[in-house]
GROMACS .gro file of C-alpha atoms in nm:
model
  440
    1UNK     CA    1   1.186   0.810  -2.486
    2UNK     CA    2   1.475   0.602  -2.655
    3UNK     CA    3   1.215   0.286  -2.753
    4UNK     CA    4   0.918   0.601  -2.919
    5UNK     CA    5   1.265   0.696  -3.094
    6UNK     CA    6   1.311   0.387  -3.237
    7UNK     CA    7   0.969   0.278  -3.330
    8UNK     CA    8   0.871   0.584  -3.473
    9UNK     CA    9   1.176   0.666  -3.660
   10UNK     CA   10   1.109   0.396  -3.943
   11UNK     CA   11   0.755   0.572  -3.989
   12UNK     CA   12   0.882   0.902  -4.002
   13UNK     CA   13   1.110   0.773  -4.297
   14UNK     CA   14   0.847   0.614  -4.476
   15UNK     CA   15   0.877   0.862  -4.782
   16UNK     CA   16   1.248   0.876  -4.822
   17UNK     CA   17   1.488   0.702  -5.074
   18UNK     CA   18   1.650   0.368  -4.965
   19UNK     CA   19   1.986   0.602  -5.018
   20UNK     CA   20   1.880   0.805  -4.717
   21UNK     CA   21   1.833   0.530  -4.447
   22UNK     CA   22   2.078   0.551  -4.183
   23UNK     CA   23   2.201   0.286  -3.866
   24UNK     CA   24   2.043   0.453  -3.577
   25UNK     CA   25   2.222   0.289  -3.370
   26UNK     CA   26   2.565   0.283  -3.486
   27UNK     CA   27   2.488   0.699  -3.516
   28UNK     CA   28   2.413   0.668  -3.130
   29UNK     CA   29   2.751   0.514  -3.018
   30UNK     CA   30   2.915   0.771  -3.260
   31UNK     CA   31   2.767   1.066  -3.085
   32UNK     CA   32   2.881   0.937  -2.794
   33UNK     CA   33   2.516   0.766  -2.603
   34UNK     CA   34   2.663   0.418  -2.599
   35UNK     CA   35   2.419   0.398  -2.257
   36UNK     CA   36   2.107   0.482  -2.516
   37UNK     CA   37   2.218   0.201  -2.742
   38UNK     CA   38   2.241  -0.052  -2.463
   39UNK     CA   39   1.905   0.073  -2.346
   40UNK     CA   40   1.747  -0.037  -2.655
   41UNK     CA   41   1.949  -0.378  -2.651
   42UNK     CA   42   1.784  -0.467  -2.314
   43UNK     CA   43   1.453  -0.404  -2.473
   44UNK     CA   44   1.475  -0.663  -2.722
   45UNK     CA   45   1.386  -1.022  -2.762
   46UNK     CA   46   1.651  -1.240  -2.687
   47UNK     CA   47   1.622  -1.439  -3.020
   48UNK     CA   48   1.640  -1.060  -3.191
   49UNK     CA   49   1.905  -0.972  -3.029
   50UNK     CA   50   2.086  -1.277  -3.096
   51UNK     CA   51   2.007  -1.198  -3.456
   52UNK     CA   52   2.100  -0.834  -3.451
   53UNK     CA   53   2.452  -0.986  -3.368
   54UNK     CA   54   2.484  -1.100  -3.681
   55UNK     CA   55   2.394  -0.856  -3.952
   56UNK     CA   56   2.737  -0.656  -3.880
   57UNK     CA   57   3.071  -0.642  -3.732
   58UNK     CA   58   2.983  -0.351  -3.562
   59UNK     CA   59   2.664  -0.479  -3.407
   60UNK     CA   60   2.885  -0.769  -3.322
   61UNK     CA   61   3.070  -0.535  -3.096
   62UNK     CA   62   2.768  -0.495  -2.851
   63UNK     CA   63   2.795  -0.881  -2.769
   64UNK     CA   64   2.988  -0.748  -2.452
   65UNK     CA   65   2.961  -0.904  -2.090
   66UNK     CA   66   2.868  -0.581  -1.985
   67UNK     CA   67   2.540  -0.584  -2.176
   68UNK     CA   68   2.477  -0.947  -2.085
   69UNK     CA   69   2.513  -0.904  -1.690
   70UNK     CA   70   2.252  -0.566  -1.766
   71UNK     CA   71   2.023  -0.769  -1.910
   72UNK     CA   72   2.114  -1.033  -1.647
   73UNK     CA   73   2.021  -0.862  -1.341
   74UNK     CA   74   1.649  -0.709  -1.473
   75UNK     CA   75   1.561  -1.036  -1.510
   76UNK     CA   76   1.692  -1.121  -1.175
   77UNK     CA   77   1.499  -0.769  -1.024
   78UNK     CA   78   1.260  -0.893  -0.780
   79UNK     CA   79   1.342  -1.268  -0.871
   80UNK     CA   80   1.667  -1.384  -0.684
   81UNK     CA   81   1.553  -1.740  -0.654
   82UNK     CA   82   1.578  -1.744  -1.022
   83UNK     CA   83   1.950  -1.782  -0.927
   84UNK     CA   84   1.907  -2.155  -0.910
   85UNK     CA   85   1.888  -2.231  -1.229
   86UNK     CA   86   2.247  -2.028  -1.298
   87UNK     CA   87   2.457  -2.269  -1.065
   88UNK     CA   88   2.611  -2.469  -1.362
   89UNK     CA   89   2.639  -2.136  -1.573
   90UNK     CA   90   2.957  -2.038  -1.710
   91UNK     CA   91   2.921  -1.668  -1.805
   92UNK     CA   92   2.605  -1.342  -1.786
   93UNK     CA   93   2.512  -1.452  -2.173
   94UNK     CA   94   2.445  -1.814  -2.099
   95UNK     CA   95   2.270  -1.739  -1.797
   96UNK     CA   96   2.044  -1.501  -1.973
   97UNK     CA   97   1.970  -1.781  -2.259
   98UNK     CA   98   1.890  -2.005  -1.923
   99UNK     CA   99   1.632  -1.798  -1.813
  100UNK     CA  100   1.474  -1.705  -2.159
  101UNK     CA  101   1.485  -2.119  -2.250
  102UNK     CA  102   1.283  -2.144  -1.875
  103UNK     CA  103   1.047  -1.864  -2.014
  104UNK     CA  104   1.029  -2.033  -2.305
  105UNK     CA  105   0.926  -2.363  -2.134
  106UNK     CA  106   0.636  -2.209  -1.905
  107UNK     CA  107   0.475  -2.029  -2.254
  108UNK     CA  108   0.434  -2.375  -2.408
  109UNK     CA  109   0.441  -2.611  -2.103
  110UNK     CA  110   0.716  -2.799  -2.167
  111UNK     CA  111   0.748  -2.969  -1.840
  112UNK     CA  112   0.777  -3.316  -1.674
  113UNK     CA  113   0.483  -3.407  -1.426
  114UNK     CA  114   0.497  -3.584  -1.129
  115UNK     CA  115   0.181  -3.739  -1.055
  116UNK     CA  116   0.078  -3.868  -0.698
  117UNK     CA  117  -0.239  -4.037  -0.654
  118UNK     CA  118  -0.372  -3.946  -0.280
  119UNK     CA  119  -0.598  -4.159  -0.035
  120UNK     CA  120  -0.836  -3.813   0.021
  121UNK     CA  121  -0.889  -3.533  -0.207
  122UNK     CA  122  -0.655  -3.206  -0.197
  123UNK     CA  123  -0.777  -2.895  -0.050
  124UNK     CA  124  -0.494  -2.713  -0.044
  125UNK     CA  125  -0.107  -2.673  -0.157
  126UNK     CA  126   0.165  -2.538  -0.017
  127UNK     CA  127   0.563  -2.498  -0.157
  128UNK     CA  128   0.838  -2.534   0.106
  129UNK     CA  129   1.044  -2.518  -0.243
  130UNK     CA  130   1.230  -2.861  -0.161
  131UNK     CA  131   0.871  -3.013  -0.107
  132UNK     CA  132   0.470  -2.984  -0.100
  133UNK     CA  133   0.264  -3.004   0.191
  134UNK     CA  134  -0.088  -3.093   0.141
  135UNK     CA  135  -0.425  -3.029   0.342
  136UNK     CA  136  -0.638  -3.325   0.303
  137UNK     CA  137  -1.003  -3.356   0.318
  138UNK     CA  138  -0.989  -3.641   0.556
  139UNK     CA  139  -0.782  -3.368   0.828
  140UNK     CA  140  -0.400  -3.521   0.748
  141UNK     CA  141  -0.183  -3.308   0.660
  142UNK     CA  142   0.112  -3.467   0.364
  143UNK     CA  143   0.417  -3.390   0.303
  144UNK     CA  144   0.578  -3.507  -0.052
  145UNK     CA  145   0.926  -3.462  -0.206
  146UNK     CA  146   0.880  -3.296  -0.561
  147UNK     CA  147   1.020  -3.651  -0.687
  148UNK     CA  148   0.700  -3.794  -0.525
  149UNK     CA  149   0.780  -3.993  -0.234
  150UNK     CA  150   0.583  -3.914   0.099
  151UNK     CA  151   0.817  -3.778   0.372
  152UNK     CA  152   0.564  -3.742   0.687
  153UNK     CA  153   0.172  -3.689   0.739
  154UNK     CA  154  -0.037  -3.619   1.072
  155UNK     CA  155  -0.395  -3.598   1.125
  156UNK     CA  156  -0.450  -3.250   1.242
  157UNK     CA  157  -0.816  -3.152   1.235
  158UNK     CA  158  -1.140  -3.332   1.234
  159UNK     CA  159  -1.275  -3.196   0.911
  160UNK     CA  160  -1.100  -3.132   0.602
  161UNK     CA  161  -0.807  -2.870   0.627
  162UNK     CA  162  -0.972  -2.556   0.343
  163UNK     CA  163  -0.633  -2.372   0.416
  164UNK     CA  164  -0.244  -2.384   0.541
  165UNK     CA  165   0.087  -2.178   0.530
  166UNK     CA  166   0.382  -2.187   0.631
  167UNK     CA  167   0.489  -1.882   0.851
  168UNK     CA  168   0.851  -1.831   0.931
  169UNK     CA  169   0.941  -2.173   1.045
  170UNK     CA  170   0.521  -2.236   1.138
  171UNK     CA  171   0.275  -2.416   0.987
  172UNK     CA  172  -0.067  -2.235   1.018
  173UNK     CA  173  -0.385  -2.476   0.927
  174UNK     CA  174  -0.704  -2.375   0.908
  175UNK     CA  175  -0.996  -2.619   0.870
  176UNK     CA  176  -1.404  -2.660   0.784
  177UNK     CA  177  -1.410  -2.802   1.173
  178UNK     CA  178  -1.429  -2.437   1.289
  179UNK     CA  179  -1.085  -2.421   1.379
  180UNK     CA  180  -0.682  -2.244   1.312
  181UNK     CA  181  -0.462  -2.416   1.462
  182UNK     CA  182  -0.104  -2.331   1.447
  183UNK     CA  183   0.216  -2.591   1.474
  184UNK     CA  184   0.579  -2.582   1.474
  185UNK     CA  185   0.845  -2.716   1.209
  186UNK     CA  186   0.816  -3.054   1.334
  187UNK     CA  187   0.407  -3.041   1.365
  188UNK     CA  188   0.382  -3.003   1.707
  189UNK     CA  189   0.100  -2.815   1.843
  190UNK     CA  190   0.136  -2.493   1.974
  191UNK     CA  191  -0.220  -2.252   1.966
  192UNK     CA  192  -0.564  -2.289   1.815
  193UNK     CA  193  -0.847  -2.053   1.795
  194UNK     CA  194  -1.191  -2.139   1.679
  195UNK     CA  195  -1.407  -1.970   1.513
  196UNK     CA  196  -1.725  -2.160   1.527
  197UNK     CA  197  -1.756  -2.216   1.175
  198UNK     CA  198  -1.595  -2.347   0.862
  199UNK     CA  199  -1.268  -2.190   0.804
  200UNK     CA  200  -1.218  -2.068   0.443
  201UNK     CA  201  -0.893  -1.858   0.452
  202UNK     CA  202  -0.634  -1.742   0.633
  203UNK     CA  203  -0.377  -1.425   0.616
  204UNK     CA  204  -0.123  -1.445   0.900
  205UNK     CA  205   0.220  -1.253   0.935
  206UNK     CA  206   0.336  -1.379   1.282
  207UNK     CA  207   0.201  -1.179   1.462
  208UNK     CA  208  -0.165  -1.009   1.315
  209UNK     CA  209  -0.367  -1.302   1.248
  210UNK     CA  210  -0.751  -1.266   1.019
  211UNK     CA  211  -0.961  -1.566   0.951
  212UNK     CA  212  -1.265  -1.595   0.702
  213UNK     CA  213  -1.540  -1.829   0.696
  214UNK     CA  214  -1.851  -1.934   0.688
  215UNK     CA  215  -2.229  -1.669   0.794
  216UNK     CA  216  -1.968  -1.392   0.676
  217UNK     CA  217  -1.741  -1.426   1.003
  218UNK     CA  218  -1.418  -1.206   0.966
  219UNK     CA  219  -1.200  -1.227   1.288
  220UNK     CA  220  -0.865  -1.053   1.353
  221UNK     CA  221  -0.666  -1.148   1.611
  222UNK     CA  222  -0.297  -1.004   1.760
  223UNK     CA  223  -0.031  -1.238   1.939
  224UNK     CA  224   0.037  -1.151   2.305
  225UNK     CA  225   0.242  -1.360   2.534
  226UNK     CA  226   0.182  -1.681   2.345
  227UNK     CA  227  -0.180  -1.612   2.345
  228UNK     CA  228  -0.433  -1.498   2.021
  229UNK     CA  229  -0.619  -1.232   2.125
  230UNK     CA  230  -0.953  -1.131   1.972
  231UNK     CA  231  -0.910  -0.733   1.861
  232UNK     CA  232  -1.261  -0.730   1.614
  233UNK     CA  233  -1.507  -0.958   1.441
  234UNK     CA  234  -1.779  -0.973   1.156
  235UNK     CA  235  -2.053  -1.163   1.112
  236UNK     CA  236  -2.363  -1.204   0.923
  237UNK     CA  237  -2.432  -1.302   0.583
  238UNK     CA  238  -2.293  -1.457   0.270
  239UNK     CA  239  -1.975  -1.706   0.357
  240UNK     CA  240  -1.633  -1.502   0.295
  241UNK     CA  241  -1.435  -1.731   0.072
  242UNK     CA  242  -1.125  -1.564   0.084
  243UNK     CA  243  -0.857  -1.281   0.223
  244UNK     CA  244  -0.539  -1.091   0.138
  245UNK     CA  245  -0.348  -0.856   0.310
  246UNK     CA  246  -0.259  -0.535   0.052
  247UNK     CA  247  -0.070  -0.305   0.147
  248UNK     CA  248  -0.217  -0.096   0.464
  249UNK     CA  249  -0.613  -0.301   0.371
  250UNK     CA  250  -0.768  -0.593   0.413
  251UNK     CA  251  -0.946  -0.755   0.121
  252UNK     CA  252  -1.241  -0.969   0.151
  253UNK     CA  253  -1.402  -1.206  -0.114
  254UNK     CA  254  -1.759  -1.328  -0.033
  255UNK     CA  255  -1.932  -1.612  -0.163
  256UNK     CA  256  -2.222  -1.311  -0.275
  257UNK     CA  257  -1.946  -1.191  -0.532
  258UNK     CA  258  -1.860  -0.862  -0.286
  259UNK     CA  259  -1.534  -0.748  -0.318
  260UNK     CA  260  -1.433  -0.483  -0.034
  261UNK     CA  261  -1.183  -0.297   0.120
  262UNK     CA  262  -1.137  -0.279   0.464
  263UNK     CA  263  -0.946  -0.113   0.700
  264UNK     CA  264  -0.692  -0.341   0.905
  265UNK     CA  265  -0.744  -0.234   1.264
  266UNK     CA  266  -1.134  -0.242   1.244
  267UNK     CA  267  -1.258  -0.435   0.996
  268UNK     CA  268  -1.476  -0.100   0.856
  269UNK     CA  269  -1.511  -0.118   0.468
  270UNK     CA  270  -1.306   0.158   0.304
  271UNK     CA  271  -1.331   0.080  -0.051
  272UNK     CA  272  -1.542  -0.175  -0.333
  273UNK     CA  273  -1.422  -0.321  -0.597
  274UNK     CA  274  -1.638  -0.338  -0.851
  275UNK     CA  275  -1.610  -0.582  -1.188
  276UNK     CA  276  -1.723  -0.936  -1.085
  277UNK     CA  277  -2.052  -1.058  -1.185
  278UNK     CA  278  -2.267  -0.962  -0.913
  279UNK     CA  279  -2.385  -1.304  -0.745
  280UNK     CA  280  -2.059  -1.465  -0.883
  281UNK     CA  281  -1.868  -1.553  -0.542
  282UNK     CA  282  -1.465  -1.425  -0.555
  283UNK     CA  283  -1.274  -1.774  -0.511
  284UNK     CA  284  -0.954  -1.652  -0.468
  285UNK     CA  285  -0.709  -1.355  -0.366
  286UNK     CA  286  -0.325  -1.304  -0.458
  287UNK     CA  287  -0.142  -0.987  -0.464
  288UNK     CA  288   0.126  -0.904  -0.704
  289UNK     CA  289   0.377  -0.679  -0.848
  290UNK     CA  290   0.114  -0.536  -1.052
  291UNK     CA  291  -0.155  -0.534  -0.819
  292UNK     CA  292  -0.391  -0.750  -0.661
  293UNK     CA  293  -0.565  -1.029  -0.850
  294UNK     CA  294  -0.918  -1.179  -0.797
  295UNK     CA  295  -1.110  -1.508  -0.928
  296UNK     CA  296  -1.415  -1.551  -0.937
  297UNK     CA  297  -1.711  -1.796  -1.039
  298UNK     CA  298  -1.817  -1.552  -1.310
  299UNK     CA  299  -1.537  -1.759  -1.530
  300UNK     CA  300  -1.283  -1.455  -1.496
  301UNK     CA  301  -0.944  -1.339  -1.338
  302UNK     CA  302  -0.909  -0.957  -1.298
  303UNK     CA  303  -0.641  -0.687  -1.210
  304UNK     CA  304  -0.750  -0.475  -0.892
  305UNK     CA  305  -0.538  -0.115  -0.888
  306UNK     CA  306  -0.485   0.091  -0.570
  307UNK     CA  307  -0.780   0.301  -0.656
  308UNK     CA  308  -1.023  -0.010  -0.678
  309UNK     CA  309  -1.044   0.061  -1.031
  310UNK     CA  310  -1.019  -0.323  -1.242
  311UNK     CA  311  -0.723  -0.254  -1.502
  312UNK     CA  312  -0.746  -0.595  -1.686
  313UNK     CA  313  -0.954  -0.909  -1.699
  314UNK     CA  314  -0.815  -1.273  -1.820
  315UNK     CA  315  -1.069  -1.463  -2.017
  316UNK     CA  316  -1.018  -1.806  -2.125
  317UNK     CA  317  -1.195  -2.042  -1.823
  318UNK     CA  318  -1.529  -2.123  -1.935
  319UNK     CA  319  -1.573  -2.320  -1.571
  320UNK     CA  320  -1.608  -2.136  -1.272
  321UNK     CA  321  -1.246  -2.015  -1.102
  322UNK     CA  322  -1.162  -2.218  -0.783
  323UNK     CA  323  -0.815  -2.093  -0.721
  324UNK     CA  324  -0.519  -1.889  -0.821
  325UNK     CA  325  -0.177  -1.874  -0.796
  326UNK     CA  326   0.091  -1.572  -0.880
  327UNK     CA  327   0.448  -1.453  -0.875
  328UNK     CA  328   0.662  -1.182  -1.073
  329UNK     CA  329   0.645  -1.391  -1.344
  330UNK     CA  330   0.308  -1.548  -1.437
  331UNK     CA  331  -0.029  -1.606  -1.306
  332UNK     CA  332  -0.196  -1.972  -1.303
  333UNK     CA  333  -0.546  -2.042  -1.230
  334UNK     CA  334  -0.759  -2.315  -1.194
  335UNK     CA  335  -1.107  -2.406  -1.271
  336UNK     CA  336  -1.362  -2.666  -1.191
  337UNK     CA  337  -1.342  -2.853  -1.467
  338UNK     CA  338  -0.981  -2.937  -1.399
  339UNK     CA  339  -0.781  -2.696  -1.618
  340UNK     CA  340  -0.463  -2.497  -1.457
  341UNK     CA  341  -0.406  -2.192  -1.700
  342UNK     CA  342  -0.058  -1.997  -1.719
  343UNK     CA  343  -0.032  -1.643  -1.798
  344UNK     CA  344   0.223  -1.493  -1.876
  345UNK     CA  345   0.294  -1.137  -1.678
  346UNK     CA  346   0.501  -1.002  -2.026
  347UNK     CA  347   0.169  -1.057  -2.182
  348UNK     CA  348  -0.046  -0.875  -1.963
  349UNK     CA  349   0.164  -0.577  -1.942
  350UNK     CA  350   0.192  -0.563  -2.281
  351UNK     CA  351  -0.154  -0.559  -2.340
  352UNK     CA  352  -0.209  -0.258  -2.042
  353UNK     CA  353   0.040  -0.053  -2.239
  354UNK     CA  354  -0.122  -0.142  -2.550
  355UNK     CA  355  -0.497  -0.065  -2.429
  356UNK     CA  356  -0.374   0.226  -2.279
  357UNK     CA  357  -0.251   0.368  -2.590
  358UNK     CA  358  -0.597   0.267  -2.795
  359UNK     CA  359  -0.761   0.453  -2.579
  360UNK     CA  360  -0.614   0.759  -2.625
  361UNK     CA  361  -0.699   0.774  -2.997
  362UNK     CA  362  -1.029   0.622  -2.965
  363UNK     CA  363  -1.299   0.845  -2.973
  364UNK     CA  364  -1.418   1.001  -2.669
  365UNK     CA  365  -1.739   0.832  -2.708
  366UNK     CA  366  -1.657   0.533  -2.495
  367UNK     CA  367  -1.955   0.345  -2.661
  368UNK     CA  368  -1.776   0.349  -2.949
  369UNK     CA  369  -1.519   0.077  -2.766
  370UNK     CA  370  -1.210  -0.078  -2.913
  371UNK     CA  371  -1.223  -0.339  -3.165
  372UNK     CA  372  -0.991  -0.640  -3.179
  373UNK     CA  373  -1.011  -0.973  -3.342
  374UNK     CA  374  -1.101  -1.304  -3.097
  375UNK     CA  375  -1.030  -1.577  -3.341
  376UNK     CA  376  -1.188  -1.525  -3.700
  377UNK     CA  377  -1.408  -1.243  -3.513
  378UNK     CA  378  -1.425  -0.871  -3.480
  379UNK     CA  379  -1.489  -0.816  -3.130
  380UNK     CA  380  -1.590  -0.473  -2.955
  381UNK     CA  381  -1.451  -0.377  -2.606
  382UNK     CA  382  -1.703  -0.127  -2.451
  383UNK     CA  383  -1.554  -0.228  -2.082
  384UNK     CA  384  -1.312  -0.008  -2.068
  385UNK     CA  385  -1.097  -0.271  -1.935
  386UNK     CA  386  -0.804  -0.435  -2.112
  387UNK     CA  387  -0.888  -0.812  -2.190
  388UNK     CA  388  -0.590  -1.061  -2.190
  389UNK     CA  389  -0.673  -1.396  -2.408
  390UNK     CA  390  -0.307  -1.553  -2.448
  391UNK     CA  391  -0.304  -1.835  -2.212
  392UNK     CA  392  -0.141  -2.227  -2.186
  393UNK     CA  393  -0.376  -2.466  -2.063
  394UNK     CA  394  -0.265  -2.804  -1.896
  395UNK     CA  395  -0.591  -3.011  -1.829
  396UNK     CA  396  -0.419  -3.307  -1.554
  397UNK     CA  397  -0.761  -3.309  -1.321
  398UNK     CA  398  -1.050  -3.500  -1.372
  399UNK     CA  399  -1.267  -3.244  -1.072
  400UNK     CA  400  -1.220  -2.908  -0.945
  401UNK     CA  401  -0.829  -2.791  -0.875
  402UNK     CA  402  -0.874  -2.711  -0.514
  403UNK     CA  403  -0.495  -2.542  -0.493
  404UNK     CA  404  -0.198  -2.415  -0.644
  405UNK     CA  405   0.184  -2.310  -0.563
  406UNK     CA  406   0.398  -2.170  -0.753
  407UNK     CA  407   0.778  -2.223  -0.693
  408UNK     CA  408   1.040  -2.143  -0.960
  409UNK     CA  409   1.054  -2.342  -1.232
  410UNK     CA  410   0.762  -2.575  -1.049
  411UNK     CA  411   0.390  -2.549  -1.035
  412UNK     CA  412   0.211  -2.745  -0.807
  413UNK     CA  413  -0.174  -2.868  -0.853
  414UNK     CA  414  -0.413  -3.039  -0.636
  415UNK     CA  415  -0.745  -3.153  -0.700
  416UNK     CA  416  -1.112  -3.279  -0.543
  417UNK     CA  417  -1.008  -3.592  -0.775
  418UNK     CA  418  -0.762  -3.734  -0.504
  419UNK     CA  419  -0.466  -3.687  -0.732
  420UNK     CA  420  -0.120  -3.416  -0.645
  421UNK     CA  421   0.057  -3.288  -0.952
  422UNK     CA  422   0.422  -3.143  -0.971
  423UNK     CA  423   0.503  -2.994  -1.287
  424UNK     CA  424   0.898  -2.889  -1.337
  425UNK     CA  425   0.942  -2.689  -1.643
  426UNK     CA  426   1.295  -2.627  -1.821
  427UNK     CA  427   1.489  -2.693  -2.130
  428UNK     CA  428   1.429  -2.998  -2.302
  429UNK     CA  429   1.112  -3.107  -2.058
  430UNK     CA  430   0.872  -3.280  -2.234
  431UNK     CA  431   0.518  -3.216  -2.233
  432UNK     CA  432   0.350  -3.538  -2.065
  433UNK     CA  433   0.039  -3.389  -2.022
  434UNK     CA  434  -0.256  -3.303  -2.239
  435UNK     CA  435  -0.249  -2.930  -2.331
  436UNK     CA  436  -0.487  -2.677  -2.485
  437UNK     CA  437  -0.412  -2.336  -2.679
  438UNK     CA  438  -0.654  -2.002  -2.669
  439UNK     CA  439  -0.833  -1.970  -2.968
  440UNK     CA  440  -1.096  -1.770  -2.800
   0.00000   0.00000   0.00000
């Protein structure tokens, strides 16, 4: 209610003499809502607030610890590895200005890039956050430093390894040789299940264990006594590409472009999510603050709510998805041509408030749709869907980016073109790689 004061307080004076303007918030702390004025403080940008500092002594009285460690600990909400990067800090202002310069950083990927070239193309990525482990086409699993150097590797399957994780102190690997196979922190071999054909994904929490692959096989398995046992299978059609657990379902992404719902304990299809371009298989699964996120080979990243109802879509690939990537903070995706794109979380929930409000004025007639400009063009939204278009681009791949991580401050890319990249953005990175706006 304080920010609709705010906003709408300016247009509500519109008609009246500069004589009559008054300091809302210096009013505020007057009347005694000092907690209203800092409410608005935490709203704003930091470079605005920074500025609002400066028009008056009083405003300069806000500059307070107090409002800085506020401000402080909502962007530490949800985010405590973020604490990091505030080792060296000296006070709650300067570690705010850290994390807005790291913000800053990811929105125009200003990093430095480690670049490893590989004897076998990348299939997958994992973060350990002190180093990247790697599931090789040729069945060896890698282990790298994020400065590069290789620590260990092991051949572990006979086929290329489509999927690993790290489980408490496990490593779970899952490969096209029909096989899961699951080792502990220093690779040693402890069970294996197989499936029968090409493993595609993987969703694992120590002890409930559901692998996808290939002639639409869904397995679940529990732990027993050392032992995976079989609780309920699917098979039959289209290949299921991928899997994530959310919340109390189990979300499956076939190669056919289906998108369902399913309950945990028997694999029975509660729910469909509907959006995709029918035929357009779903790449890739990741579930976030927000909701859970879906790419697909339709070109497009989308928003999934709780009631199966799509709430946004990302456009800017114009290759087919392969994989995606998410945490509190952004979303990065990657396509077959080779481009990673980062969005920014502040800018899709911006845009879902915004929508939200447009459609509330528009007319009822949803045909009538939203308009917006792409570009130099007017462009109608009939969807019903917010559409995101603010994206980075870093193009580092010459084929397909098989798999991504995301780590704090580091983003981690491997490709079909036998190459590992380890981006580490801050302040004062330089960008050493080529980059691309959206001026979709």
């Amino acid at each position: 209610c304080t920010l609709h004061f705010v906003i709408l307080y300016p247009v509500a004076m519109k008609d009246w003499q500069e004589v009559d303007k008054m300091d809302i918030l210096t009013a505020l702390q007057e009347a005694g809502v000092d907690f209203l004025v800092i409410n608005i403080l935490r709203m704003l940008r930091l470079q605005d607030l920074c500025s609002l500092f400066q028009v008056s002594s009083a405003w300069n009285s806000w500059d307070t610890s107090y409002l800085w460690n506020k401000i402080l600990a909502s962007h530490l909400r949800g985010r405590e590895e973020l604490g990091k990067h505030l080792q060296q800090s000296q006070s709650e202002k300067e570690s705010a200005q850290i994390l807005w310069k790291l913000s800053q950083a990811w929105r125009h990927s200003d990093c430095s890039t480690v670049r490893v070239s590989l004897e076998s193309s990348v299939l997958s990525v994992w973060s350990t956050g002190v180093s990247v482990l790697c599931g090789m086409n040729s069945g060896d699993v890698e282990e790298w430093s994020m400065e590069g150097v290789k620590i260990r590797s092991k051949e572990m399957h006979e086929k290329g390894i489509r999927v690993l994780k790290v489980v408490g102190t496990n490593l779970v690997t899952g490969s096209y040789d029909g096989t899961v196979k699951i080792w502990c922190s220093a690779w040693f071999h402890l069970r294996q299940i197989s499936i029968g054909v090409a493993v595609t994904d993987i969703c694992y929490d120590g002890q409930a264990l559901v692998v996808c692959g290939g002639e639409g096989r869904v397995e679940s398995y529990r732990e027993k006594e050392d032992k995976m046992t079989l609780v309920w299978r699917l098979e039959g059609g289209e290949m299921v590409n991928c899997l994530a657990m959310w919340g109390t379902v189990l979300v499956t992404g076939g190669d056919n472009g289906d998108l369902h719902a399913r309950e945990r304990q028997s694999g029975e299809v509660v729910g469909t999510l509907n959006g995709h371009q029918q035929g357009c298989g779903i790449s890739g699964l990741a579930v976030g603050h927000l909701g859970l996120w879906s790419g697909s080979f339709d070109c497009s990243v989308r928003l999934w709510s709780r009631e199966y109802e799509c709430l946004t879509v990302l456009t800017g690939h114009t290759n087919p998805v392969r994989c995606i990537a998410v945490d509190k903070s952004r979303l990065v995706s990657g396509d077959y041509r080779g481009f990673v794109m980062i969005w920014d979380m502040d800018d899709v929930e911006e845009e879902l408030i915004s929508f939200k409000k447009k459609q509330k004025t528009a007319k009822k007639d949803r045909s009538e749709g939203i308009y917006f400009l792409r570009g130099k063009r007017v462009v109608q939204n009939t969807s019903g869907v917010a559409e995101v278009l603010q994206h980075n681009s870093i193009l580092e791949h010459n084929g397909n980016v098989t798999g991504l991580a995301l780590q704090c401050g580091t983003l981690i890319s491997g490709s079909r073109d036998r190459t590992l990249n380890i981006h580490t953005f801050g302040a004062g990175k330089k960008r050493s790689t080529m980059t691309r706006k959206s001026y979709l």
